[in-house]
Amino acid sequence: MSHLVIAPILLPAVLAGLILLVARGIALQRLIALAGAAGFLALALLLAGRGGAPVAYHLGNWPAPFGIVLIADGLSVLMLLLLAVVALPVLVYTMASGWDARGRHFHALFLFLLAGLAGAFLTADAFNLFVFFELLLIASYGLMVHGGGAGRLRAGIQYVGFNLVGSTLFLFALATIYAVTGTLNMADLAQKWPLLPPGDQALARVAAVLLLMVFAVKGALVPLQFWLPGTYAAAPGPVAALFAIMTKVGAYAALRLGWLVFDAGPTAGMWAELLQPAALATLALGAVGVLGSRDLPRQAAFAAIGSMGLVFLCVAAATPGATVAALYYLIHSTLAGAALFLVADLAGRRGASGPVAALFMASAIAVAGLPPLSGFLGKILLLQALEAQAPLIWSAVLLASFLTILGFALTGSARFWKARGTAPTAAEPLALAATGLLLAGLVAMTLLAGPLTLWLKGVAEGLADPAPYIAATAPQSGG
Amino acid sequence: MNLLIAVTIGLLTACGVYLILRLRTFPVILGLTFLSYAVNIFIFISGRLAPGLPPIIDKAAPGYTDPLPQALVLTAIVISFGMTAVLVLMAIGAHLGAGHDRVDLRDDAEAGE
């Protein structure tokens, strides 16, 4: 039964290999990729149906601190489900729009990216987290330059270069952590971290800050966000939509390790102290960027930066209430950001026709956080959770929202209302439907906000009380 | 011995950082390679230096060196080698496509408008 835990990694990885080996024609590739994404969704639902108790999978049945452990707990399952829900419409859009036929290997890379993301969400070993980060990054390098073109390749080089530096920092951090604690298993780390001798505490703090920098690179936190606007604006539209969840990996890792390990002993409260000003700066930069961009993909990229600012603001607060807000806004901003990237791609390829304009308006409302869509509820949750620091944070969040609305209103009217030039061609119905499906997810989040926050509360409580997570890592007989 | 290795890592890192800040892709790739050399040695010694001791069980051994960092560094070497290869290929593609190998994107933004 516990083999279910590793299935979300194996299924896309095996299917990706299958595509590379046997599927020459695009039709067969599409079929396998669709089956992979649908199967991934089914596996995520199966895992979610098991309830919130952490389940462990010991690779090779090695006992815990020596072997690698995968753990599916509330947070992991939530992220897997979100990934599946984003991946399926994006895949359908890619097929409908013909993006996948503009180069080879789109579907294999897509499935490898799913496998890497699933592994990063499931692993309970810090070095294994690095390996899965690299797996998802190398798939994303291929996807980013999919379709070719000199401009895209050169933006891709910046992206790869920036992330290679990030990977090097990750390795320095992990080696330092290993040098002071002698372990890289997350549960084992959680137990050893508060007990470090005074002589090692300075090194431990250095390692914690290095690790936070790595997650800030992934999560596009100021001042490490430079790679994002160029990459997301130059990447093919559907790939940028899929990347909307890749920035969230940084937030996931910060939540996971922040709660489990680093909010104790020599580093208690340190991440929060560093994260808050960075998150506020990210929020401001995202809002100003949205106001200042003139083309839609770039604007969507800055909106993604701004949403990461909001998520990290809640992560920095490090209370269960703020974590619920962070998770709610994380889900919302992933769906809304992906929809906005797809709309930007539609408008770029097919022109500003009526249905595209309507989808743009809906996704802009969602991203800016206006009622009636879920961004509004997410921001209310966030403001409530951060009430203690109201004067600073409330004014920053509200001002950033205002600038974002203004930016979208400006491009919206210039691009869709007063559209000039060539007449738009009708967009593919299936592509419109896929974008609409993401927005329908937002409507569902709004209507089902009560049960959803209840579920998220359970996830946040699971993070605040690491005892079951640590207990699940311990070897079980016959497990 | 400790000092020698520390100085080596420091020198490699300094070279890597300097080269990464250059404007052309080739020095940047070399810089990333230097950084990965530095971090590989760093991982290798994170289990502390124990010269002349075996990593696996030996009845005559007076003690052991930590085998785990050696496994970690092997993984790290493979990954950084693969990543560098990808970056080299992309850099060659971009160089052939654009006719120059500058890292910044300004020319493309102008050409794209």
Coordinates of C-alpha atoms in Angstrom, one line a residue:
Chain A
M1 CA 0.0 0.0 0.0
S2 CA 2.8 2.4 0.8
H3 CA 4.1 1.9 -2.7
L4 CA 1.4 4.5 -3.7
V5 CA 3.8 7.2 -2.3
I6 CA 6.4 6.7 -5.0
A7 CA 3.9 6.2 -7.8
P8 CA 3.5 10.0 -8.7
I9 CA 7.3 10.1 -9.4
L10 CA 7.5 6.8 -11.3
L11 CA 4.5 7.1 -13.5
P12 CA 5.5 10.3 -15.4
A13 CA 9.2 9.2 -15.4
V14 CA 8.4 5.8 -17.0
L15 CA 6.0 7.3 -19.5
A16 CA 8.5 10.0 -20.5
G17 CA 11.1 7.2 -21.1
L18 CA 8.4 5.4 -23.1
I19 CA 7.8 8.4 -25.3
L20 CA 11.5 8.8 -26.0
L21 CA 11.9 5.1 -26.9
V22 CA 8.8 4.3 -28.9
A23 CA 6.6 7.3 -29.8
R24 CA 7.9 8.9 -32.9
G25 CA 4.6 10.5 -34.1
I26 CA 3.1 13.4 -32.3
A27 CA -0.3 11.7 -32.0
L28 CA 1.1 8.8 -29.9
Q29 CA 3.2 11.2 -27.8
R30 CA 0.0 13.3 -27.1
L31 CA -1.9 10.2 -26.1
I32 CA 0.8 9.0 -23.7
A33 CA 1.3 12.5 -22.2
L34 CA -2.5 12.9 -21.6
A35 CA -2.6 9.4 -20.0
G36 CA 0.3 10.4 -17.8
A37 CA -1.3 13.7 -16.7
A38 CA -4.6 12.0 -16.0
G39 CA -3.0 9.2 -14.2
F40 CA -1.0 11.7 -12.1
L41 CA -4.3 13.4 -11.1
A42 CA -5.8 10.1 -10.2
L43 CA -2.7 9.2 -8.0
A44 CA -2.9 12.6 -6.3
L45 CA -6.6 12.1 -5.6
L46 CA -5.9 8.6 -4.2
L47 CA -3.2 10.0 -1.9
A48 CA -5.5 12.8 -0.8
G49 CA -8.2 10.3 -0.1
R50 CA -6.0 8.6 2.5
G51 CA -6.3 11.5 4.9
G52 CA -3.7 13.8 6.4
A53 CA -1.6 11.3 8.3
P54 CA 2.0 11.1 7.0
V55 CA 2.8 7.9 5.1
A56 CA 6.5 7.0 4.5
Y57 CA 8.1 5.0 1.8
H58 CA 11.6 3.8 2.5
L59 CA 13.5 3.4 -0.8
G60 CA 15.2 0.0 -0.9
N61 CA 13.7 -0.6 2.6
W62 CA 16.8 1.0 4.1
P63 CA 16.2 2.2 7.7
A64 CA 15.6 5.9 8.0
P65 CA 18.6 8.1 8.6
F66 CA 20.7 5.9 6.2
G67 CA 18.4 5.4 3.3
I68 CA 16.2 7.9 1.5
V69 CA 12.7 8.3 2.7
L70 CA 9.7 9.8 0.8
I71 CA 6.8 11.1 2.9
A72 CA 3.4 12.0 1.7
D73 CA 1.9 14.3 4.4
G74 CA -0.8 16.9 4.1
L75 CA 1.4 19.6 2.5
S76 CA 3.0 17.2 0.0
V77 CA -0.4 15.8 -1.1
L78 CA -1.8 19.3 -1.4
M79 CA 1.1 20.4 -3.7
L80 CA 0.8 17.2 -5.8
L81 CA -2.9 17.8 -6.3
L82 CA -2.3 21.5 -7.2
L83 CA 0.4 20.3 -9.7
A84 CA -2.0 17.8 -11.3
V85 CA -4.8 20.3 -11.5
V86 CA -2.6 22.8 -13.3
A87 CA -0.8 20.3 -15.5
L88 CA -3.8 18.8 -17.2
P89 CA -5.4 22.0 -18.6
V90 CA -2.0 23.3 -19.6
L91 CA -1.3 20.1 -21.5
V92 CA -4.7 20.3 -23.3
Y93 CA -3.9 23.9 -24.2
T94 CA -0.5 22.9 -25.6
M95 CA -2.1 20.3 -27.8
A96 CA -4.9 22.5 -28.9
S97 CA -2.6 25.4 -29.8
G98 CA -0.1 23.2 -31.6
W99 CA 2.8 24.5 -29.4
D100 CA 3.9 20.9 -28.8
A101 CA 4.5 20.3 -32.5
R102 CA 6.9 23.2 -32.8
G103 CA 9.9 21.2 -31.6
R104 CA 10.7 17.7 -30.6
H105 CA 10.4 16.1 -27.1
F106 CA 7.9 18.5 -25.6
H107 CA 5.8 15.7 -24.1
A108 CA 8.8 13.8 -22.7
L109 CA 10.2 16.9 -21.1
F110 CA 6.7 17.8 -19.7
L111 CA 6.5 14.4 -18.0
F112 CA 10.0 14.6 -16.6
L113 CA 9.1 18.0 -15.2
L114 CA 6.1 16.4 -13.5
A115 CA 8.3 13.7 -12.1
G116 CA 10.8 16.2 -10.8
L117 CA 8.2 18.4 -9.1
A118 CA 6.4 15.3 -7.6
G119 CA 9.8 14.2 -6.2
A120 CA 10.6 17.6 -4.7
F121 CA 7.2 17.6 -3.0
L122 CA 7.5 14.1 -1.6
T123 CA 11.1 13.7 -0.5
A124 CA 12.0 13.8 3.1
D125 CA 15.7 14.0 2.5
A126 CA 17.5 17.3 2.0
F127 CA 20.0 16.0 -0.6
N128 CA 17.3 14.1 -2.4
L129 CA 15.5 17.5 -2.6
F130 CA 18.5 18.8 -4.4
V131 CA 18.5 15.9 -6.9
F132 CA 14.8 16.4 -7.7
F133 CA 15.3 20.2 -8.0
E134 CA 17.9 19.4 -10.6
L135 CA 15.6 16.9 -12.4
L136 CA 12.9 19.5 -12.7
L137 CA 15.3 22.2 -13.6
I138 CA 16.9 20.3 -16.5
A139 CA 13.4 19.4 -17.8
S140 CA 12.5 23.1 -17.5
Y141 CA 15.6 24.2 -19.4
G142 CA 14.5 22.0 -22.4
L143 CA 10.9 23.3 -22.2
M144 CA 12.0 26.9 -21.8
V145 CA 13.8 26.9 -25.2
H146 CA 11.1 24.7 -26.8
G147 CA 10.3 26.1 -30.3
G148 CA 13.7 27.6 -30.6
G149 CA 14.6 31.1 -31.7
A150 CA 17.8 33.1 -30.8
G151 CA 16.0 35.4 -28.3
R152 CA 14.5 32.4 -26.4
L153 CA 17.9 30.6 -26.4
R154 CA 19.6 33.7 -25.0
A155 CA 17.0 34.2 -22.3
G156 CA 17.4 30.5 -21.6
I157 CA 21.1 30.9 -21.0
Q158 CA 20.5 33.5 -18.3
Y159 CA 17.9 31.2 -16.8
V160 CA 20.2 28.2 -16.8
G161 CA 23.2 30.2 -15.5
F162 CA 21.2 31.8 -12.7
N163 CA 19.9 28.4 -11.6
L164 CA 23.3 26.7 -11.8
V165 CA 24.6 29.3 -9.4
G166 CA 21.6 28.5 -7.2
S167 CA 22.4 24.8 -7.4
T168 CA 26.0 25.5 -6.3
L169 CA 24.7 27.5 -3.3
F170 CA 22.4 24.6 -2.5
L171 CA 25.3 22.2 -2.4
F172 CA 27.4 24.5 -0.2
A173 CA 24.4 24.8 2.2
L174 CA 23.9 21.0 2.3
A175 CA 27.6 20.2 2.8
T176 CA 27.7 22.7 5.7
I177 CA 24.6 21.2 7.2
Y178 CA 26.1 17.8 6.9
A179 CA 29.3 19.0 8.4
V180 CA 27.6 20.3 11.6
T181 CA 24.9 17.7 12.0
G182 CA 26.1 14.5 10.3
T183 CA 22.7 13.9 8.6
L184 CA 20.6 15.1 5.7
N185 CA 17.4 13.3 6.6
M186 CA 14.8 16.0 7.3
A187 CA 13.2 14.3 10.3
D188 CA 16.7 13.5 11.7
L189 CA 17.8 17.1 11.2
A190 CA 14.7 18.3 13.0
Q191 CA 15.8 16.3 16.1
K192 CA 19.5 17.2 15.9
W193 CA 19.1 20.9 15.0
P194 CA 18.1 22.3 18.5
L195 CA 20.8 20.3 20.2
L196 CA 23.8 21.7 18.3
P197 CA 26.9 22.5 20.4
P198 CA 27.6 26.3 20.7
G199 CA 30.8 25.9 18.6
D200 CA 28.8 24.8 15.6
Q201 CA 26.0 27.3 15.8
A202 CA 27.6 30.0 13.7
L203 CA 28.2 27.5 10.9
A204 CA 24.6 26.3 11.2
R205 CA 23.3 29.8 10.8
V206 CA 25.4 30.3 7.7
A207 CA 24.0 27.1 6.2
A208 CA 20.4 28.2 7.0
V209 CA 20.9 31.5 5.3
L210 CA 22.5 29.9 2.2
L211 CA 19.5 27.5 2.0
L212 CA 17.1 30.4 2.3
M213 CA 18.9 32.1 -0.6
V214 CA 18.5 29.0 -2.7
F215 CA 14.7 28.9 -2.0
A216 CA 14.6 32.7 -2.7
V217 CA 16.2 32.1 -6.1
K218 CA 13.5 29.5 -6.9
G219 CA 10.7 31.6 -5.5
A220 CA 12.0 34.8 -7.2
L221 CA 12.3 36.9 -4.1
V222 CA 13.9 40.3 -4.4
P223 CA 16.9 40.7 -4.8
L224 CA 17.2 37.2 -6.5
Q225 CA 14.3 37.6 -8.9
F226 CA 16.3 38.9 -12.0
W227 CA 16.0 35.6 -13.9
L228 CA 12.2 35.5 -13.8
P229 CA 10.8 38.3 -16.0
G230 CA 13.0 37.5 -19.0
T231 CA 12.6 33.8 -18.7
Y232 CA 8.8 33.8 -18.3
A233 CA 8.3 36.4 -21.0
A234 CA 10.5 34.5 -23.5
A235 CA 9.3 31.0 -22.7
P236 CA 6.4 29.6 -24.8
G237 CA 3.0 30.6 -23.3
P238 CA 2.0 27.2 -22.0
V239 CA 5.4 26.5 -20.6
A240 CA 5.3 29.8 -18.7
A241 CA 1.9 28.7 -17.4
L242 CA 3.4 25.5 -16.1
F243 CA 6.3 27.4 -14.6
A244 CA 3.7 29.2 -12.5
I245 CA 4.0 26.3 -10.1
M246 CA 7.8 26.1 -10.3
T247 CA 8.2 29.3 -8.3
K248 CA 5.9 27.8 -5.7
V249 CA 8.5 25.0 -5.1
G250 CA 10.6 27.7 -3.4
A251 CA 7.7 28.6 -1.1
Y252 CA 7.0 24.9 -0.5
A253 CA 10.6 24.1 0.5
A254 CA 10.7 27.2 2.8
L255 CA 7.5 26.2 4.5
R256 CA 8.6 22.6 4.9
L257 CA 12.1 23.1 6.2
G258 CA 11.2 26.4 8.0
W259 CA 8.6 24.6 10.1
L260 CA 10.3 21.3 10.5
V261 CA 14.0 22.3 11.1
F262 CA 15.0 25.9 11.0
D263 CA 12.7 27.5 13.4
A264 CA 14.5 26.0 16.4
G265 CA 17.9 26.1 18.1
P266 CA 20.5 28.5 16.7
T267 CA 18.2 29.7 13.9
A268 CA 14.9 30.3 15.7
G269 CA 13.1 33.2 14.1
M270 CA 15.9 34.0 11.7
W271 CA 14.2 33.1 8.4
A272 CA 11.1 35.1 9.4
E273 CA 13.3 38.1 10.1
L274 CA 15.1 37.9 6.7
L275 CA 12.0 36.9 4.7
Q276 CA 9.7 39.7 5.7
P277 CA 11.5 42.7 4.2
A278 CA 12.4 40.6 1.1
A279 CA 8.8 39.7 0.7
L280 CA 7.6 43.3 1.0
A281 CA 10.2 44.4 -1.6
T282 CA 9.1 41.6 -3.9
L283 CA 5.5 42.7 -3.6
A284 CA 6.4 46.3 -4.4
L285 CA 8.6 45.3 -7.4
G286 CA 5.9 43.0 -8.8
A287 CA 3.3 45.8 -8.6
V288 CA 5.5 48.4 -10.2
G289 CA 6.5 45.9 -12.8
V290 CA 2.9 45.1 -13.7
L291 CA 2.2 48.9 -14.0
G292 CA 5.3 49.4 -16.1
S293 CA 5.1 46.5 -18.6
R294 CA 3.6 47.1 -22.0
D295 CA 3.4 43.5 -23.2
L296 CA 1.2 40.9 -21.7
P297 CA 3.7 38.0 -21.1
R298 CA 6.1 40.4 -19.2
Q299 CA 3.2 41.8 -17.2
A300 CA 2.1 38.2 -16.3
A301 CA 5.7 37.5 -15.2
F302 CA 5.7 40.5 -12.9
A303 CA 2.3 39.5 -11.5
A304 CA 3.9 36.2 -10.7
I305 CA 6.7 37.9 -8.8
G306 CA 4.1 40.0 -6.9
S307 CA 2.1 37.0 -5.9
M308 CA 5.3 35.3 -4.6
G309 CA 5.8 38.4 -2.4
L310 CA 2.4 37.8 -0.8
V311 CA 3.0 34.1 -0.3
F312 CA 6.4 34.7 1.3
L313 CA 4.9 37.5 3.5
C314 CA 2.6 34.8 5.1
V315 CA 5.5 32.2 5.2
A316 CA 7.5 34.8 7.1
A317 CA 4.8 35.2 9.7
A318 CA 5.2 31.5 10.6
T319 CA 1.9 31.1 12.5
P320 CA -0.7 28.4 11.6
G321 CA -3.2 31.1 10.6
A322 CA -0.7 32.8 8.3
T323 CA 0.2 29.4 6.8
V324 CA -3.4 28.8 5.9
A325 CA -3.4 32.2 4.2
A326 CA -0.1 31.3 2.4
L327 CA -1.5 28.0 1.1
Y328 CA -4.8 29.5 0.0
Y329 CA -3.0 32.3 -1.8
L330 CA -0.4 29.9 -3.2
I331 CA -3.2 27.7 -4.8
H332 CA -5.0 30.7 -6.1
S333 CA -2.0 32.5 -7.5
T334 CA -0.8 29.3 -9.3
L335 CA -4.2 28.8 -11.0
A336 CA -4.7 32.5 -11.8
G337 CA -1.1 33.0 -13.0
A338 CA -1.3 30.0 -15.3
A339 CA -4.5 31.3 -16.7
L340 CA -3.0 34.7 -17.3
F341 CA 0.0 33.2 -19.2
L342 CA -2.3 31.2 -21.4
V343 CA -4.4 34.3 -22.1
A344 CA -1.3 36.3 -23.0
D345 CA -0.3 33.5 -25.4
L346 CA -3.8 33.4 -27.0
A347 CA -3.8 37.2 -27.4
G348 CA -0.3 37.1 -28.8
R349 CA -1.0 34.4 -31.4
R350 CA -4.7 35.0 -32.3
G351 CA -5.2 38.7 -31.5
A352 CA -7.7 40.4 -29.2
S353 CA -10.9 38.7 -30.1
G354 CA -14.0 38.8 -27.8
P355 CA -13.6 35.5 -25.9
V356 CA -9.9 36.2 -25.4
A357 CA -10.7 39.6 -24.0
A358 CA -13.3 38.1 -21.6
L359 CA -10.8 35.6 -20.4
F360 CA -8.2 38.3 -19.9
M361 CA -10.6 40.3 -17.8
A362 CA -11.5 37.3 -15.7
S363 CA -7.8 36.3 -15.1
A364 CA -6.7 39.9 -14.5
I365 CA -9.4 40.3 -11.9
A366 CA -8.3 37.0 -10.3
V367 CA -4.6 38.0 -10.3
A368 CA -5.2 41.5 -9.0
G369 CA -7.4 40.1 -6.2
L370 CA -10.7 41.8 -6.9
P371 CA -14.0 40.3 -5.9
P372 CA -15.8 38.0 -6.9
L373 CA -12.9 35.6 -7.6
S374 CA -10.8 33.8 -5.0
G375 CA -7.9 36.3 -5.0
F376 CA -10.1 38.6 -2.9
L377 CA -10.7 35.9 -0.3
G378 CA -7.0 35.0 -0.3
K379 CA -6.1 38.6 0.4
I380 CA -8.7 38.9 3.2
L381 CA -7.3 35.7 4.8
L382 CA -3.8 37.2 4.5
L383 CA -4.7 40.6 6.0
Q384 CA -6.5 38.8 8.9
A385 CA -3.6 36.6 9.6
L386 CA -1.1 39.5 9.6
E387 CA -3.3 41.8 11.6
A388 CA -0.6 42.2 14.3
Q389 CA 1.6 44.2 11.9
A390 CA -1.3 45.9 10.3
P391 CA 0.0 49.5 9.6
L392 CA 3.0 48.4 7.5
I393 CA 1.7 45.2 5.8
W394 CA -1.9 46.3 5.2
S395 CA -0.9 49.5 3.5
A396 CA 1.8 47.7 1.4
V397 CA -0.6 45.0 0.3
L398 CA -3.4 47.4 -0.5
L399 CA -1.2 49.8 -2.4
A400 CA 0.4 46.9 -4.4
S401 CA -3.1 45.7 -5.3
F402 CA -4.1 49.1 -6.5
L403 CA -1.0 49.4 -8.7
T404 CA -1.6 45.9 -10.1
I405 CA -5.3 46.8 -10.9
L406 CA -4.1 50.0 -12.6
G407 CA -1.5 48.1 -14.7
F408 CA -4.0 45.6 -15.9
A409 CA -6.6 48.2 -16.7
L410 CA -4.0 50.1 -18.7
T411 CA -2.9 47.1 -20.8
G412 CA -6.4 45.8 -21.0
S413 CA -7.7 49.0 -22.5
A414 CA -4.7 49.5 -24.8
R415 CA -4.6 45.9 -25.9
F416 CA -8.3 44.8 -26.1
W417 CA -10.5 47.8 -26.1
K418 CA -8.6 50.1 -28.5
A419 CA -7.1 47.3 -30.4
R420 CA -5.8 48.3 -33.8
G421 CA -4.0 46.6 -36.6
T422 CA -4.8 43.2 -38.0
A423 CA -8.2 41.7 -37.3
P424 CA -8.1 38.9 -34.7
T425 CA -8.5 35.3 -35.9
A426 CA -10.8 32.9 -34.0
A427 CA -9.0 31.1 -31.2
E428 CA -9.0 27.3 -31.0
P429 CA -12.1 26.3 -29.0
L430 CA -10.2 23.7 -27.0
A431 CA -7.5 26.2 -26.0
L432 CA -10.2 28.6 -24.8
A433 CA -11.8 25.8 -22.9
A434 CA -8.5 24.8 -21.2
T435 CA -8.0 28.4 -20.1
G436 CA -11.6 28.6 -18.9
L437 CA -11.0 25.4 -16.9
L438 CA -8.3 27.0 -14.9
L439 CA -10.5 30.0 -14.2
A440 CA -13.3 27.6 -13.2
G441 CA -10.9 26.2 -10.6
L442 CA -10.8 29.7 -9.2
V443 CA -14.6 29.9 -9.1
A444 CA -14.6 26.6 -7.3
M445 CA -12.1 27.9 -4.8
T446 CA -14.4 30.8 -4.1
L447 CA -17.5 28.8 -3.7
L448 CA -15.9 26.0 -1.6
A449 CA -13.7 28.4 0.4
G450 CA -15.2 27.0 3.7
P451 CA -14.2 23.4 3.2
L452 CA -11.0 24.3 1.5
T453 CA -9.7 26.5 4.4
L454 CA -10.8 23.7 6.8
W455 CA -8.6 21.3 4.9
L456 CA -5.7 23.9 4.8
K457 CA -6.1 24.3 8.5
G458 CA -5.4 20.6 8.9
V459 CA -2.3 20.9 6.7
A460 CA -1.0 23.9 8.7
E461 CA -1.6 22.1 11.9
G462 CA 0.4 19.1 10.5
L463 CA 3.2 21.5 9.8
A464 CA 3.1 23.1 13.3
D465 CA 3.3 19.7 15.0
P466 CA 6.1 17.7 13.4
A467 CA 5.8 14.7 15.7
P468 CA 3.8 12.5 13.3
Y469 CA 6.1 13.4 10.4
I470 CA 9.2 12.4 12.4
A471 CA 7.5 9.3 13.7
A472 CA 6.6 8.2 10.1
T473 CA 10.3 8.3 9.2
A474 CA 11.2 5.8 11.8
P475 CA 11.5 2.2 10.4
Q476 CA 8.5 0.0 10.7
S477 CA 8.6 -3.7 10.6
G478 CA 7.3 -5.0 7.3
G479 CA 6.8 -1.5 6.0
Chain B
M1 CA 46.4 20.1 5.1
N2 CA 43.2 21.8 6.3
L3 CA 44.6 25.2 5.4
L4 CA 45.7 24.1 2.0
I5 CA 42.2 22.7 1.2
A6 CA 40.5 25.8 2.5
V7 CA 42.7 28.1 0.5
T8 CA 42.0 25.9 -2.6
I9 CA 38.3 26.1 -2.2
G10 CA 38.5 29.9 -1.6
L11 CA 40.6 30.4 -4.7
L12 CA 38.4 28.3 -6.9
T13 CA 35.3 30.1 -5.7
A14 CA 36.9 33.5 -6.2
C15 CA 37.8 32.6 -9.8
G16 CA 34.3 31.3 -10.4
V17 CA 32.6 34.4 -9.1
Y18 CA 34.8 36.7 -11.1
L19 CA 34.2 34.8 -14.3
I20 CA 30.5 34.5 -13.8
L21 CA 30.3 38.3 -13.7
R22 CA 31.8 38.6 -17.2
L23 CA 29.7 39.6 -20.2
R24 CA 30.3 36.7 -22.5
T25 CA 28.9 33.2 -22.2
F26 CA 32.2 31.3 -22.5
P27 CA 33.8 32.9 -19.3
V28 CA 30.4 32.5 -17.5
I29 CA 30.4 28.8 -18.3
L30 CA 34.0 28.5 -17.1
G31 CA 33.1 30.3 -14.0
L32 CA 30.2 27.9 -13.3
T33 CA 32.7 25.0 -13.8
F34 CA 35.1 26.5 -11.3
L35 CA 32.3 27.0 -8.8
S36 CA 31.2 23.4 -9.2
Y37 CA 34.9 22.2 -8.6
A38 CA 34.9 24.3 -5.4
V39 CA 31.7 22.9 -4.1
N40 CA 32.7 19.4 -5.0
I41 CA 35.8 19.6 -2.8
F42 CA 33.8 21.4 -0.2
I43 CA 31.3 18.4 0.0
F44 CA 34.2 16.0 0.0
I45 CA 35.7 17.5 3.1
S46 CA 32.3 18.0 4.9
G47 CA 32.8 14.6 6.5
R48 CA 36.1 16.0 7.9
L49 CA 39.6 15.2 6.7
A50 CA 40.8 11.7 7.7
P51 CA 44.0 10.9 5.6
G52 CA 44.9 7.3 5.1
L53 CA 41.7 5.8 6.6
P54 CA 39.4 3.4 4.7
P55 CA 35.8 4.3 4.0
I56 CA 34.5 0.8 4.2
I57 CA 34.9 -2.0 6.8
D58 CA 38.4 -3.3 7.2
K59 CA 39.4 -5.3 10.3
A60 CA 42.9 -3.8 10.5
A61 CA 41.7 -0.2 10.3
P62 CA 42.3 2.1 13.2
G63 CA 39.3 4.2 12.2
Y64 CA 37.2 5.2 9.3
T65 CA 36.6 8.2 7.0
D66 CA 33.0 9.2 6.4
P67 CA 31.8 7.4 3.2
L68 CA 28.6 9.4 2.7
P69 CA 30.2 12.7 1.4
Q70 CA 31.9 10.6 -1.2
A71 CA 28.6 9.3 -2.5
L72 CA 27.1 12.8 -2.3
V73 CA 30.0 14.3 -4.3
L74 CA 29.7 11.6 -6.9
T75 CA 26.0 12.7 -7.4
A76 CA 27.0 16.3 -7.5
I77 CA 29.7 15.8 -10.1
V78 CA 27.4 13.9 -12.4
I79 CA 24.7 16.5 -12.1
S80 CA 26.9 19.5 -12.6
F81 CA 28.6 17.8 -15.5
G82 CA 25.2 17.3 -17.2
M83 CA 24.1 20.8 -16.5
T84 CA 27.3 22.3 -17.9
A85 CA 26.8 20.2 -21.0
V86 CA 23.3 21.6 -21.5
L87 CA 24.5 25.1 -20.9
V88 CA 27.3 24.7 -23.4
L89 CA 24.9 23.4 -26.1
M90 CA 22.5 26.3 -25.5
A91 CA 25.3 28.8 -25.6
I92 CA 26.5 27.5 -28.9
G93 CA 23.0 27.6 -30.3
A94 CA 22.5 31.2 -29.1
H95 CA 25.9 32.2 -30.5
L96 CA 25.1 30.7 -33.9
G97 CA 21.6 32.2 -33.9
A98 CA 22.5 35.8 -32.8
G99 CA 26.0 36.1 -34.2
H100 CA 27.6 37.1 -30.9
D101 CA 27.9 35.6 -27.4
R102 CA 27.0 38.5 -25.1
V103 CA 25.0 37.5 -22.1
D104 CA 22.7 40.5 -21.8
L105 CA 19.4 40.6 -23.6
R106 CA 19.1 44.3 -24.8
D107 CA 19.7 43.7 -28.5
D108 CA 17.0 41.0 -28.7
A109 CA 14.4 43.3 -27.0
E110 CA 15.1 45.9 -29.6
A111 CA 15.1 43.4 -32.5
G112 CA 11.9 41.9 -31.2
E113 CA 9.9 45.1 -31.2

